[in-house]
Coordinates of C-alpha atoms in Angstrom, one line a residue:
M18 CA 0.0 -0.2 -0.2
S19 CA 1.0 3.2 -1.3
G20 CA 0.5 6.7 -0.6
T21 CA 0.2 10.8 -1.2
S22 CA 0.7 13.2 0.8
E23 CA -2.5 15.6 0.3
G24 CA -0.3 18.7 1.6
P25 CA 1.0 19.6 5.2
A26 CA -2.2 19.0 7.6
P27 CA -4.1 22.1 9.0
A28 CA -3.0 23.4 12.6
A29 CA -6.9 22.9 13.5
D30 CA -6.1 18.8 12.0
L31 CA -2.5 18.2 14.2
D32 CA -3.1 20.2 17.1
R33 CA -7.3 20.2 18.3
S34 CA -8.9 16.4 18.1
A35 CA -11.2 16.5 16.2
V36 CA -13.4 13.4 16.7
T37 CA -16.9 14.2 18.5
D38 CA -17.6 12.6 22.2
S39 CA -20.1 10.1 19.9
D40 CA -17.2 9.2 18.0
I41 CA -17.0 5.2 18.6
D42 CA -15.6 4.1 22.1
L43 CA -13.2 1.4 20.8
A44 CA -10.8 1.0 24.7
P45 CA -11.2 -2.8 26.0
R46 CA -13.2 -1.7 29.3
T47 CA -15.2 -4.6 29.7
E48 CA -14.2 -8.2 28.3
P49 CA -11.7 -8.3 26.4
P50 CA -13.8 -10.8 23.6
T51 CA -16.9 -7.3 23.0
Y52 CA -14.1 -5.9 23.3
R53 CA -13.1 -8.3 20.5
S54 CA -16.3 -8.5 18.7
V55 CA -16.7 -5.2 19.0
F56 CA -13.5 -4.1 16.6
T57 CA -14.1 -6.8 14.7
A58 CA -17.1 -6.3 12.8
A59 CA -16.6 -2.7 13.0
P60 CA -18.2 -0.5 9.6
L61 CA -14.7 1.8 10.5
A62 CA -11.3 0.8 8.7
M63 CA -9.5 0.4 12.1
A64 CA -5.9 -0.9 13.7
V65 CA -4.1 -0.5 17.4
V66 CA -1.2 0.6 17.2
D67 CA 1.9 0.1 19.3
R68 CA 3.8 3.2 21.2
E69 CA 6.4 2.1 18.6
G70 CA 4.1 3.5 16.0
L71 CA 3.7 -0.7 14.7
V72 CA 0.4 -3.1 13.4
V73 CA -0.7 -4.4 16.7
S74 CA -4.0 -5.7 15.0
A75 CA -6.1 -4.6 11.9
N76 CA -9.5 -5.1 11.5
E77 CA -11.6 -6.4 8.3
T78 CA -12.8 -3.1 7.4
L79 CA -9.3 -1.9 7.5
G80 CA -8.0 -5.2 5.1
T81 CA -10.8 -4.7 2.9
L82 CA -10.4 -0.7 2.5
L83 CA -6.5 -1.5 2.1
G84 CA -7.2 -3.9 -0.1
T85 CA -4.8 -6.7 1.6
D86 CA -5.5 -9.9 4.5
P87 CA -6.1 -8.0 8.4
G88 CA -3.2 -10.6 9.8
A89 CA -0.6 -9.7 7.4
L90 CA -1.1 -5.8 8.3
A91 CA 0.5 -6.8 12.2
G92 CA 4.0 -6.1 12.7
C93 CA 4.3 -2.9 10.0
P94 CA 4.2 0.5 10.9
A95 CA 1.0 1.9 10.3
A96 CA 2.8 5.7 9.1
D97 CA 3.7 3.2 6.1
L98 CA 0.3 2.3 5.7
V99 CA -1.2 5.6 5.7
D100 CA 1.3 6.8 3.9
L101 CA 2.0 9.6 7.1
A102 CA 5.5 10.3 6.9
S103 CA 6.0 12.3 3.5
D104 CA 5.6 16.1 4.9
A105 CA 7.0 16.5 8.1
G106 CA 4.2 18.8 9.4
T107 CA 2.2 15.6 9.8
W108 CA 5.8 13.8 10.8
H109 CA 6.4 15.9 13.8
A110 CA 2.9 15.8 15.0
Y111 CA 2.6 11.8 13.6
R112 CA 5.3 11.5 15.9
E113 CA 3.8 13.9 19.1
V114 CA 1.0 11.4 19.9
L115 CA 3.2 8.3 19.2
R116 CA 4.7 9.8 22.5
G117 CA 2.0 11.4 24.7
R118 CA 2.8 15.0 23.7
Q119 CA -0.6 15.9 21.6
T120 CA -3.4 14.3 22.1
R121 CA -5.0 13.4 17.9
L122 CA -4.3 13.7 14.6
R123 CA -6.6 14.1 12.1
C124 CA -5.1 14.2 8.3
T125 CA -6.1 13.4 4.9
R126 CA -4.1 11.2 2.2
R127 CA -4.3 9.9 -0.7
L128 CA -3.7 5.9 -0.4
K129 CA -2.6 3.7 -3.5
R130 CA -4.7 -0.2 -3.1
T131 CA -2.2 -2.9 -4.1
D132 CA -4.8 -3.6 -7.0
G133 CA -4.1 0.2 -8.2
Q134 CA -7.2 1.9 -6.9
S135 CA -7.0 5.5 -5.6
L136 CA -8.5 6.7 -3.2
W137 CA -8.9 9.9 -0.6
T138 CA -9.0 8.9 3.5
Q139 CA -9.3 10.5 6.6
V140 CA -6.9 9.3 9.4
T141 CA -7.1 9.9 12.0
V142 CA -5.2 8.7 14.9
A143 CA -5.8 9.0 18.8
P144 CA -4.5 7.1 22.2
L145 CA -6.8 3.8 23.6
A146 CA -8.9 4.8 25.7
G147 CA -8.3 4.6 29.4
D148 CA -5.3 2.7 30.5
T149 CA -4.8 0.7 27.9
P150 CA -1.6 1.2 26.1
G151 CA -1.0 1.7 22.2
L152 CA -3.1 3.9 19.3
L153 CA -6.3 3.7 17.4
L154 CA -5.4 4.2 13.8
S155 CA -8.9 5.2 11.9
V156 CA -9.1 5.4 8.3
A157 CA -12.2 6.6 6.8
D158 CA -12.6 6.6 2.8
I159 CA -13.9 10.3 1.5
S160 CA -13.8 9.8 -2.5
A161 CA -16.6 10.0 -2.5
R162 CA -17.1 13.6 -0.1
R163 CA -14.5 14.6 -2.3
E164 CA -15.8 13.9 -6.1
L165 CA -18.3 16.0 -4.9
Q166 CA -16.2 19.0 -3.8
A167 CA -14.9 18.4 -7.3
R168 CA -17.2 18.5 -8.4
L169 CA -19.0 21.9 -7.1
R170 CA -15.4 23.7 -7.1
H171 CA -15.6 23.5 -11.5
L172 CA -18.8 24.2 -11.3
Q173 CA -18.2 26.9 -9.1
M174 CA -14.7 27.9 -11.1
H175 CA -16.0 27.4 -14.6
D176 CA -18.1 29.6 -17.3
P177 CA -21.2 28.4 -17.3
V178 CA -21.7 29.0 -20.6
T179 CA -18.0 29.0 -22.3
R180 CA -16.8 26.0 -19.9
L181 CA -13.9 27.7 -19.7
P182 CA -11.9 28.9 -16.4
N183 CA -13.8 31.3 -14.8
R184 CA -13.0 34.6 -12.7
A185 CA -12.4 33.8 -9.6
L186 CA -10.7 30.6 -10.8
F187 CA -8.3 33.0 -13.3
F188 CA -7.7 35.5 -10.2
E189 CA -6.7 32.3 -8.3
R190 CA -3.6 31.1 -11.0
L191 CA -2.8 34.5 -10.9
T192 CA -2.5 35.1 -7.7
A193 CA -0.8 32.0 -7.6
A194 CA 1.7 32.9 -10.6
L195 CA 2.8 36.1 -8.9
D196 CA 3.5 34.6 -5.5
A197 CA 5.7 31.3 -6.4
E198 CA 9.0 32.1 -5.1
T199 CA 11.3 31.8 -9.5
G200 CA 13.6 30.1 -7.7
E201 CA 11.1 27.4 -6.0
R202 CA 9.7 27.5 -9.3
G203 CA 12.8 26.9 -12.5
G204 CA 10.3 29.8 -14.4
T205 CA 11.5 33.0 -16.1
G206 CA 10.1 34.9 -12.9
R207 CA 7.6 37.0 -15.9
I208 CA 4.4 37.0 -17.0
G209 CA 2.5 38.0 -19.2
L210 CA -1.6 39.3 -20.6
C211 CA -3.5 39.0 -22.8
Y212 CA -7.1 41.2 -21.7
L213 CA -10.0 41.0 -24.7
D214 CA -12.9 42.5 -25.4
L215 CA -15.3 41.8 -28.4
D216 CA -15.9 44.9 -31.2
G217 CA -19.6 45.2 -31.7
F218 CA -20.5 42.9 -29.3
K219 CA -24.2 44.1 -27.2
A220 CA -25.7 44.9 -30.2
I221 CA -25.3 41.2 -31.4
N222 CA -26.8 40.3 -28.2
D223 CA -30.3 43.6 -29.2
T224 CA -30.8 42.4 -32.8
L225 CA -30.2 39.0 -31.9
G226 CA -30.9 38.0 -29.0
H227 CA -28.7 36.5 -25.8
R228 CA -28.8 32.3 -26.7
V229 CA -27.8 33.4 -30.7
G230 CA -24.6 35.5 -28.3
D231 CA -24.3 32.4 -25.8
R232 CA -23.6 31.0 -29.1
L233 CA -20.9 33.1 -30.6
L234 CA -19.0 32.8 -27.0
A235 CA -19.2 30.0 -26.6
A236 CA -17.5 29.8 -30.2
V237 CA -15.0 32.6 -29.5
A238 CA -13.8 30.3 -25.9
E239 CA -13.2 27.2 -28.2
R240 CA -11.2 29.1 -30.8
L241 CA -9.4 30.9 -28.1
T242 CA -8.5 27.4 -26.9
R243 CA -7.1 26.2 -29.7
C244 CA -5.1 29.9 -30.0
A245 CA -3.9 28.7 -26.5
E246 CA -3.0 24.9 -27.8
E247 CA -1.5 25.7 -31.1
A248 CA 1.3 28.0 -28.5
G249 CA 1.8 25.6 -25.7
H250 CA 3.4 23.2 -28.3
T251 CA 5.7 25.0 -28.9
R252 CA 6.4 26.6 -25.4
A253 CA 6.6 24.6 -21.4
G254 CA 3.2 24.6 -21.4
A255 CA -0.5 26.2 -23.0
P256 CA -1.7 29.5 -21.3
L257 CA -4.8 29.9 -18.4
V258 CA -8.1 30.7 -20.9
A259 CA -10.1 32.4 -19.2
R260 CA -13.2 34.4 -19.0
L261 CA -13.8 37.6 -17.5
G262 CA -17.0 37.6 -18.1
G263 CA -19.3 39.6 -20.5
D264 CA -17.3 39.2 -23.3
E265 CA -14.1 39.4 -21.8
F266 CA -11.9 37.4 -21.9
A267 CA -8.7 36.6 -20.8
L268 CA -4.7 35.0 -21.5
L269 CA -2.0 34.5 -18.9
V270 CA 0.7 33.4 -19.9
T271 CA 3.5 33.0 -17.4
D272 CA 7.0 32.2 -17.5
S273 CA 6.5 34.4 -19.8
T274 CA 10.4 34.4 -22.4
G275 CA 9.6 38.6 -23.0
T276 CA 7.0 40.6 -25.3
D277 CA 7.5 38.7 -28.5
Q278 CA 5.5 35.8 -27.3
L279 CA 2.8 37.7 -25.8
A280 CA 2.1 39.4 -28.7
E281 CA 2.5 36.1 -31.2
L282 CA -0.7 35.7 -29.4
A283 CA -1.8 38.4 -29.4
E284 CA -2.3 38.3 -33.6
S285 CA -3.2 34.8 -33.6
V286 CA -6.2 35.8 -31.7
L287 CA -7.0 37.7 -33.9
A288 CA -6.0 35.8 -36.6
A289 CA -8.2 32.7 -35.2
L290 CA -11.5 35.9 -35.1
Q291 CA -11.1 36.7 -38.6
A292 CA -13.1 34.2 -39.1
P293 CA -17.1 34.6 -39.6
F294 CA -18.7 31.9 -37.5
D295 CA -21.3 29.6 -38.2
L296 CA -23.9 29.2 -35.3
S297 CA -27.2 27.5 -36.4
G298 CA -26.8 28.5 -40.3
R299 CA -26.5 31.8 -39.1
R300 CA -22.9 33.6 -39.7
L301 CA -21.8 35.9 -38.0
S302 CA -18.2 38.1 -38.3
V303 CA -16.6 39.7 -34.8
T304 CA -13.3 41.1 -34.1
A305 CA -11.3 41.9 -31.4
S306 CA -9.9 44.5 -29.0
V307 CA -6.6 43.1 -27.7
G308 CA -4.6 45.1 -24.0
V309 CA -1.2 43.0 -23.9
V310 CA 0.4 44.0 -20.8
E311 CA 4.3 41.4 -20.1
R312 CA 6.0 42.3 -17.0
H313 CA 9.0 40.8 -14.3
T314 CA 6.8 39.2 -11.0
A315 CA 8.4 40.5 -8.7
G316 CA 7.0 43.9 -7.4
T317 CA 3.4 43.3 -9.1
T318 CA -0.1 42.7 -7.8
P319 CA -3.1 41.0 -8.7
T320 CA -4.3 44.4 -9.3
A321 CA -1.4 46.1 -11.2
L322 CA -1.3 43.8 -14.0
M323 CA -5.3 43.2 -14.1
Q324 CA -5.5 47.1 -14.2
A325 CA -2.4 47.8 -17.6
A326 CA -4.4 44.6 -19.1
D327 CA -8.1 47.1 -19.1
T328 CA -5.7 50.8 -19.7
T329 CA -4.5 49.1 -22.4
L330 CA -7.6 46.9 -23.9
Y331 CA -8.9 51.0 -23.3
W332 CA -6.3 52.5 -25.8
A333 CA -6.8 49.6 -28.6
K334 CA -10.6 50.5 -28.5
A335 CA -10.0 54.6 -28.5
D336 CA -7.0 53.7 -31.4
G337 CA -9.7 52.1 -33.9
R338 CA -10.5 48.0 -32.3
A339 CA -9.6 45.0 -33.9
R340 CA -6.2 44.5 -33.2
W341 CA -3.1 44.5 -30.0
T342 CA -2.0 47.8 -28.0
L343 CA 1.0 47.3 -25.9
F344 CA 0.7 48.2 -22.5
D345 CA 3.2 51.9 -23.0
P346 CA 4.4 53.2 -19.3
E347 CA 4.7 57.0 -20.5
R348 CA 1.1 56.6 -22.0
N349 CA -0.1 54.9 -19.1
A350 CA 1.5 57.9 -16.6
H351 CA -0.1 60.6 -19.6
R352 CA -3.1 58.9 -18.5
M353 CA -2.4 58.8 -14.9
T354 CA -2.2 61.9 -14.4
R355 CA -4.6 63.6 -16.7
Q356 CA -7.1 61.2 -14.0
A357 CA -5.8 62.9 -11.5
L358 CA -5.7 66.5 -13.0
A359 CA -9.6 65.7 -13.8
S360 CA -10.3 64.9 -9.8
T361 CA -9.6 67.4 -8.4
L362 CA -10.3 70.4 -11.3
R363 CA -13.5 71.1 -9.0
P364 CA -11.8 71.4 -5.6
A365 CA -8.4 74.4 -7.6
I366 CA -11.4 76.2 -8.0
E367 CA -12.7 76.4 -4.6
R368 CA -9.1 76.1 -3.1
G369 CA -8.3 79.2 -6.3
E370 CA -5.9 78.0 -7.4
F371 CA -5.9 79.4 -11.3
A372 CA -4.1 82.5 -12.5
L373 CA -5.1 84.8 -15.5
E374 CA -2.1 86.6 -17.8
Y375 CA -2.6 88.5 -20.6
Q376 CA -0.8 89.0 -24.6
P377 CA -1.2 92.4 -26.2
L378 CA -3.5 92.3 -28.4
V379 CA -1.5 95.4 -31.2
G380 CA -2.0 97.3 -33.4
M381 CA 0.4 96.8 -37.0
E382 CA 0.1 100.1 -38.2
D383 CA 1.2 102.3 -34.8
G384 CA 2.5 98.9 -33.0
R385 CA -0.2 99.9 -29.5
V386 CA -2.2 98.1 -27.9
R387 CA -6.0 97.9 -29.0
G388 CA -6.6 94.8 -26.8
V389 CA -5.2 91.6 -24.4
E390 CA -6.2 88.2 -24.6
A391 CA -7.4 86.9 -21.2
L392 CA -5.6 83.4 -20.7
I393 CA -5.7 81.2 -18.1
R394 CA -3.0 79.2 -15.8
W395 CA -3.4 76.4 -13.1
N396 CA -1.3 77.3 -10.2
H397 CA -0.6 73.5 -9.5
P398 CA 0.6 72.2 -5.8
Q399 CA 1.9 69.1 -7.5
F400 CA 2.9 69.6 -11.2
G401 CA 3.9 73.5 -11.0
V402 CA 1.7 75.7 -13.2
L403 CA -0.6 74.4 -16.1
A404 CA -1.2 75.2 -19.5
P405 CA -4.5 75.5 -21.0
N406 CA -4.2 72.5 -22.6
R407 CA -3.0 71.0 -20.6
F408 CA -6.8 71.4 -18.6
I409 CA -9.3 73.2 -20.9
A410 CA -10.2 69.6 -22.9
L411 CA -10.7 67.9 -19.2
A412 CA -12.8 70.9 -17.8
E413 CA -14.7 70.7 -21.0
E414 CA -15.6 66.8 -20.8
D415 CA -16.7 67.0 -17.3
G416 CA -18.9 70.3 -17.3
S417 CA -16.1 72.3 -14.8
I418 CA -15.5 75.3 -17.8
V419 CA -18.8 75.7 -16.2
P420 CA -17.6 77.4 -13.4
L421 CA -14.0 77.7 -14.8
G422 CA -15.6 80.0 -16.8
R423 CA -17.6 82.3 -15.1
W424 CA -13.9 82.9 -13.0
I425 CA -12.2 83.9 -16.4
L426 CA -14.6 86.1 -17.2
R427 CA -15.1 88.0 -14.3
T428 CA -11.3 88.0 -13.0
A429 CA -10.2 89.4 -17.1
C430 CA -13.7 92.0 -17.0
R431 CA -12.4 93.6 -13.5
Q432 CA -8.7 93.6 -14.3
A433 CA -9.7 95.4 -17.7
R434 CA -12.0 97.9 -15.9
R435 CA -9.3 98.0 -13.6
W436 CA -6.1 98.8 -15.8
Q437 CA -9.2 101.7 -17.2
L438 CA -10.3 103.5 -14.2
D439 CA -6.1 103.5 -13.4
H440 CA -4.9 105.1 -16.9
P441 CA -8.1 107.6 -17.6
D442 CA -6.4 109.2 -20.0
E443 CA -5.5 106.3 -22.4
P444 CA -7.7 104.9 -25.1
P445 CA -8.9 101.2 -22.9
I446 CA -7.8 98.7 -24.0
F447 CA -10.5 95.7 -24.7
V448 CA -10.3 91.9 -22.7
S449 CA -10.9 89.0 -25.8
V450 CA -12.6 86.2 -23.0
N451 CA -11.3 82.4 -24.8
V452 CA -15.4 80.9 -24.8
A453 CA -16.2 77.0 -25.5
V454 CA -19.5 75.9 -26.9
R455 CA -20.6 73.7 -24.2
Q456 CA -20.6 77.2 -21.9
V457 CA -23.1 77.8 -24.1
W458 CA -25.5 74.7 -23.7
D459 CA -25.1 74.6 -20.0
S460 CA -25.2 77.5 -18.5
D461 CA -26.9 81.2 -19.5
L462 CA -24.0 82.4 -21.1
V463 CA -25.4 86.0 -21.8
A464 CA -26.8 86.1 -18.8
D465 CA -23.9 86.1 -16.8
V466 CA -21.7 88.5 -19.5
A467 CA -24.9 90.5 -18.3
R468 CA -24.1 90.3 -14.8
T469 CA -20.6 90.7 -15.1
L470 CA -20.8 92.9 -17.3
E471 CA -22.3 95.4 -15.6
E472 CA -20.7 94.1 -11.7
T473 CA -17.6 95.4 -13.2
G474 CA -18.4 98.3 -14.4
L475 CA -17.0 97.2 -18.0
A476 CA -18.1 99.2 -21.6
P477 CA -20.0 96.3 -23.6
H478 CA -17.6 97.1 -26.7
L479 CA -14.2 96.2 -24.3
L480 CA -15.1 92.5 -24.0
Q481 CA -14.5 90.4 -27.2
L482 CA -15.2 86.3 -27.0
E483 CA -14.0 83.8 -28.8
L484 CA -14.8 80.4 -29.6
T485 CA -13.0 78.4 -32.1
E486 CA -14.2 78.5 -35.8
S487 CA -15.3 74.6 -35.4
A488 CA -17.9 75.7 -32.8
V489 CA -19.1 78.9 -34.4
M490 CA -19.3 77.3 -37.5
G491 CA -23.4 75.7 -38.2
S492 CA -24.0 76.7 -35.1
A493 CA -28.3 76.6 -34.7
G494 CA -30.4 76.9 -32.3
R495 CA -29.5 78.1 -29.0
P496 CA -26.0 78.8 -29.9
L497 CA -26.6 81.0 -32.5
Q498 CA -28.7 82.5 -30.8
A499 CA -27.1 83.8 -27.7
L500 CA -24.3 85.1 -29.9
K501 CA -26.3 87.3 -31.1
A502 CA -27.9 88.6 -28.5
L503 CA -23.9 89.0 -26.7
S504 CA -23.4 91.5 -30.0
D505 CA -26.5 93.1 -29.8
M506 CA -25.3 93.4 -26.1
G507 CA -22.5 94.9 -28.0
V508 CA -19.7 91.9 -26.5
H509 CA -17.5 91.1 -29.8
I510 CA -17.2 88.3 -31.2
A511 CA -14.2 86.5 -32.6
I512 CA -13.5 83.3 -34.7
D513 CA -10.5 81.5 -33.0
D514 CA -7.7 79.5 -34.7
F515 CA -9.7 80.0 -38.7
G516 CA -8.3 78.5 -40.8
T517 CA -8.3 75.2 -40.1
G518 CA -11.9 74.6 -39.6
Y519 CA -14.8 74.5 -41.4
S520 CA -13.1 77.4 -43.2
N521 CA -17.3 78.2 -44.9
L522 CA -17.0 82.2 -45.4
A523 CA -19.9 82.5 -47.0
Y524 CA -21.0 81.8 -43.5
L525 CA -19.8 84.6 -42.3
S526 CA -22.4 86.6 -43.7
R527 CA -24.9 85.2 -41.1
L528 CA -22.8 84.9 -38.2
P529 CA -22.9 87.9 -35.5
V530 CA -19.1 88.0 -36.0
S531 CA -17.1 90.5 -35.2
V532 CA -12.3 89.3 -35.6
L533 CA -11.1 87.0 -37.6
K534 CA -8.3 85.4 -35.8
L535 CA -6.3 83.5 -38.6
D536 CA -4.0 80.9 -37.4
G537 CA -0.9 80.8 -36.8
A538 CA 0.2 77.8 -40.0
F539 CA -0.3 80.8 -41.9
V540 CA 1.8 83.1 -40.7
R541 CA 4.6 80.7 -39.9
G542 CA 4.1 79.8 -43.6
F543 CA 5.9 83.3 -44.6
Q544 CA 8.1 83.3 -41.7
Y545 CA 10.8 84.6 -43.8
D546 CA 11.9 86.6 -47.5
G547 CA 12.9 84.4 -50.0
R548 CA 15.3 87.7 -50.8
D549 CA 17.0 86.8 -48.0
T550 CA 20.2 84.5 -49.2
E551 CA 22.2 84.2 -45.6
R552 CA 20.3 81.5 -45.1
D553 CA 20.5 78.2 -45.1
A554 CA 18.2 77.1 -48.0
A555 CA 17.0 73.4 -45.8
D556 CA 16.2 76.2 -42.9
D557 CA 14.0 78.3 -45.8
V558 CA 10.5 77.5 -45.1
A559 CA 8.9 80.3 -46.9
S560 CA 5.4 79.4 -48.6
P561 CA 4.2 82.3 -51.3
A562 CA 0.7 80.5 -51.8
D563 CA 0.7 81.2 -47.5
E564 CA 1.0 84.4 -47.8
V565 CA -2.3 84.6 -51.1
I566 CA -4.5 82.8 -48.9
V567 CA -4.5 85.0 -45.7
E568 CA -4.4 88.2 -48.1
A569 CA -7.2 86.4 -49.6
M570 CA -9.5 86.5 -46.5
V571 CA -7.6 89.4 -44.7
Q572 CA -9.9 90.4 -47.9
L573 CA -12.2 89.4 -47.8
A574 CA -12.4 89.4 -43.8
H575 CA -12.4 93.7 -44.8
R576 CA -15.0 92.9 -47.7
L577 CA -17.7 91.4 -44.9
G578 CA -17.1 94.3 -42.6
L579 CA -14.7 92.0 -40.3
T580 CA -11.0 93.2 -38.3
V581 CA -8.5 91.0 -38.6
T582 CA -5.8 89.5 -36.1
A583 CA -2.7 87.6 -37.1
E584 CA -1.3 84.9 -34.7
C585 CA 1.8 84.1 -33.3
V586 CA 3.3 86.8 -35.3
E587 CA 7.0 86.2 -34.2
T588 CA 9.1 88.0 -36.7
S589 CA 9.6 91.7 -37.5
D590 CA 9.7 90.1 -41.1
Q591 CA 5.9 88.3 -41.2
A592 CA 4.8 91.6 -39.3
S593 CA 6.0 93.9 -42.7
R594 CA 4.5 91.2 -44.4
L595 CA 0.8 90.8 -42.3
R596 CA 1.0 94.8 -42.4
R597 CA 1.4 95.2 -46.5
I598 CA -2.5 93.2 -47.0
G599 CA -3.8 94.8 -44.3
C600 CA -4.1 92.6 -41.7
D601 CA -5.3 94.6 -38.1
T602 CA -3.8 93.0 -35.1
G603 CA -1.3 91.1 -34.2
Q604 CA -0.1 88.9 -31.8
G605 CA 2.6 87.0 -30.2
W606 CA 6.3 86.7 -29.4
L607 CA 6.9 89.4 -31.2
Y608 CA 4.9 92.3 -29.2
S609 CA 5.8 90.3 -25.8
R610 CA 4.6 86.1 -24.6
P611 CA 1.4 86.8 -22.5
V612 CA 2.2 88.8 -18.9
S613 CA 1.3 89.4 -15.6
P614 CA -1.3 92.0 -15.0
D615 CA 1.1 95.0 -13.5
R616 CA 3.3 94.4 -17.0
I617 CA 1.0 95.2 -18.8
S618 CA 0.4 98.2 -16.7
E619 CA 3.2 99.0 -17.1
L620 CA 3.2 99.3 -20.7
L621 CA 0.0 101.2 -20.9
G622 CA 1.6 104.1 -18.7
S623 CA 4.7 104.3 -20.9
S624 CA 5.0 106.8 -23.7
P625 CA 2.6 106.5 -26.2
G626 CA 5.8 106.1 -29.1
A627 CA 7.3 104.0 -27.1
G628 CA 5.9 100.8 -28.9
V629 CA 4.7 97.3 -27.1
Q630 CA 8.2 96.3 -27.6
A631 CA 10.3 98.2 -26.4
A632 CA 8.0 99.3 -23.5
V633 CA 7.2 95.3 -22.1
G634 CA 9.9 93.4 -24.5
N635 CA 9.8 89.7 -24.8
P636 CA 10.9 88.4 -21.3

């Protein structure tokens, strides 16, 4: 008789008695014949063991259980019969019972009969009752119970639709793979995961029903399993395929050899799903997006690995679906930063972490400041000073652009009015404020502007609101009504970054727009004079076509009664060309970078003939 250990028995089994008061007391309390008859006929397999650990006698039930003659067991070491020496913990506990230092041992063992049949048993060793020397060894066949437990666990750990391991079993295997020491396993110390989601599966469920959807999931599971089996032919073992829920599947690669292995597996998965599925005469096509993560097991947790996989799967979806994407730490860091900014936007408004800087808008003919554009900055306690391109899009997504926009409007108008009062002898300058379309939809922008002008005392014509070309072109309904109401109020409306969006010039005649701001891409297109012989030809990026386009737009805008502002003016050559073709105002680093309100005050208080560059310079 031989046996294999299930592993160290739980401490509760080794240290405490598990036999209740109702257990059969086989100690010879009365006449030996009575004891012998009970011992022999008992349905429980038993043997009496002496203090040396040798079998004194065994009953018929034990002989039957082990497939041998009970008489032949006398003199045999009890530990050998039931495999008590296979692990150190059980062996130590057994020896403690033999020496009388421990009251009982109970453990589970898988034994093999002489006919080769295996069975699961529960082994109990305890002292004989009363003063009788020796121990009682009892062995109970629990194979049926173990089989039932195994079936129940299989049902609990497998998906009923695809018969694949479910989320619970997947995480159990994942945790075990990450917890195992590389040296103990003799593996690579790396782990890989392909996390996939079917594209458009919800539409199939909604249109064809869940029964068809379940059949499709089962068919997908079969193909994924074949991919894993084929991958296992060339590797140490096949990846674990699991259904994590819905239309999400995972292929777990333990002891991965690197990203090439995972990339190859992801490619095979996509290829396997390309062929249409034939489900009871119905042909369905489906694609999948796959997020791929591969890394060292050391320092990795199941949560971290799954978060990375989920993020990468999202990237694959966002990049166009029907593809696999590899986890990129740099891209993930950007996403985490973006997430951190989004979560703190609204509290930052309440904490007053935002400030405005102002960039002059300068008359092309005389170089005098006509107005300023208010540009918001976020003084973030962790990331430092952030420009608008880092957070405005986030504010538009979560709606915080509305309270933030109100704050910008009030602050800019209040500052413009203060400049007017501080410099009464100078012509007042206007302030230009950027407005997002969501501010028009999610708030009463007209009422906000009217209230702000009334509170600050700023004249309506000294406020200019900038909207992007794509937002203004095609405006209808509420946005168009709001723009007309603001224009009727006296507020100027400007189209920002003009020339890069719809460019529907004919539509301008029907919009309450008074200013076009040319996108800086056009200005950069004729940055250098073609007659500059000292310049390297490779550096000459002059574009005559851009100048022709800008001149045509300026002329058409003027015929429509609009003024034109050129953005990103960086050189005097650009300024002279823009002046020559009739551009009204310019904005850019040639005149000044965005500066604090105090620097604008210094500019307004300077000599009238000094010009912007002399008064402010290029900080």
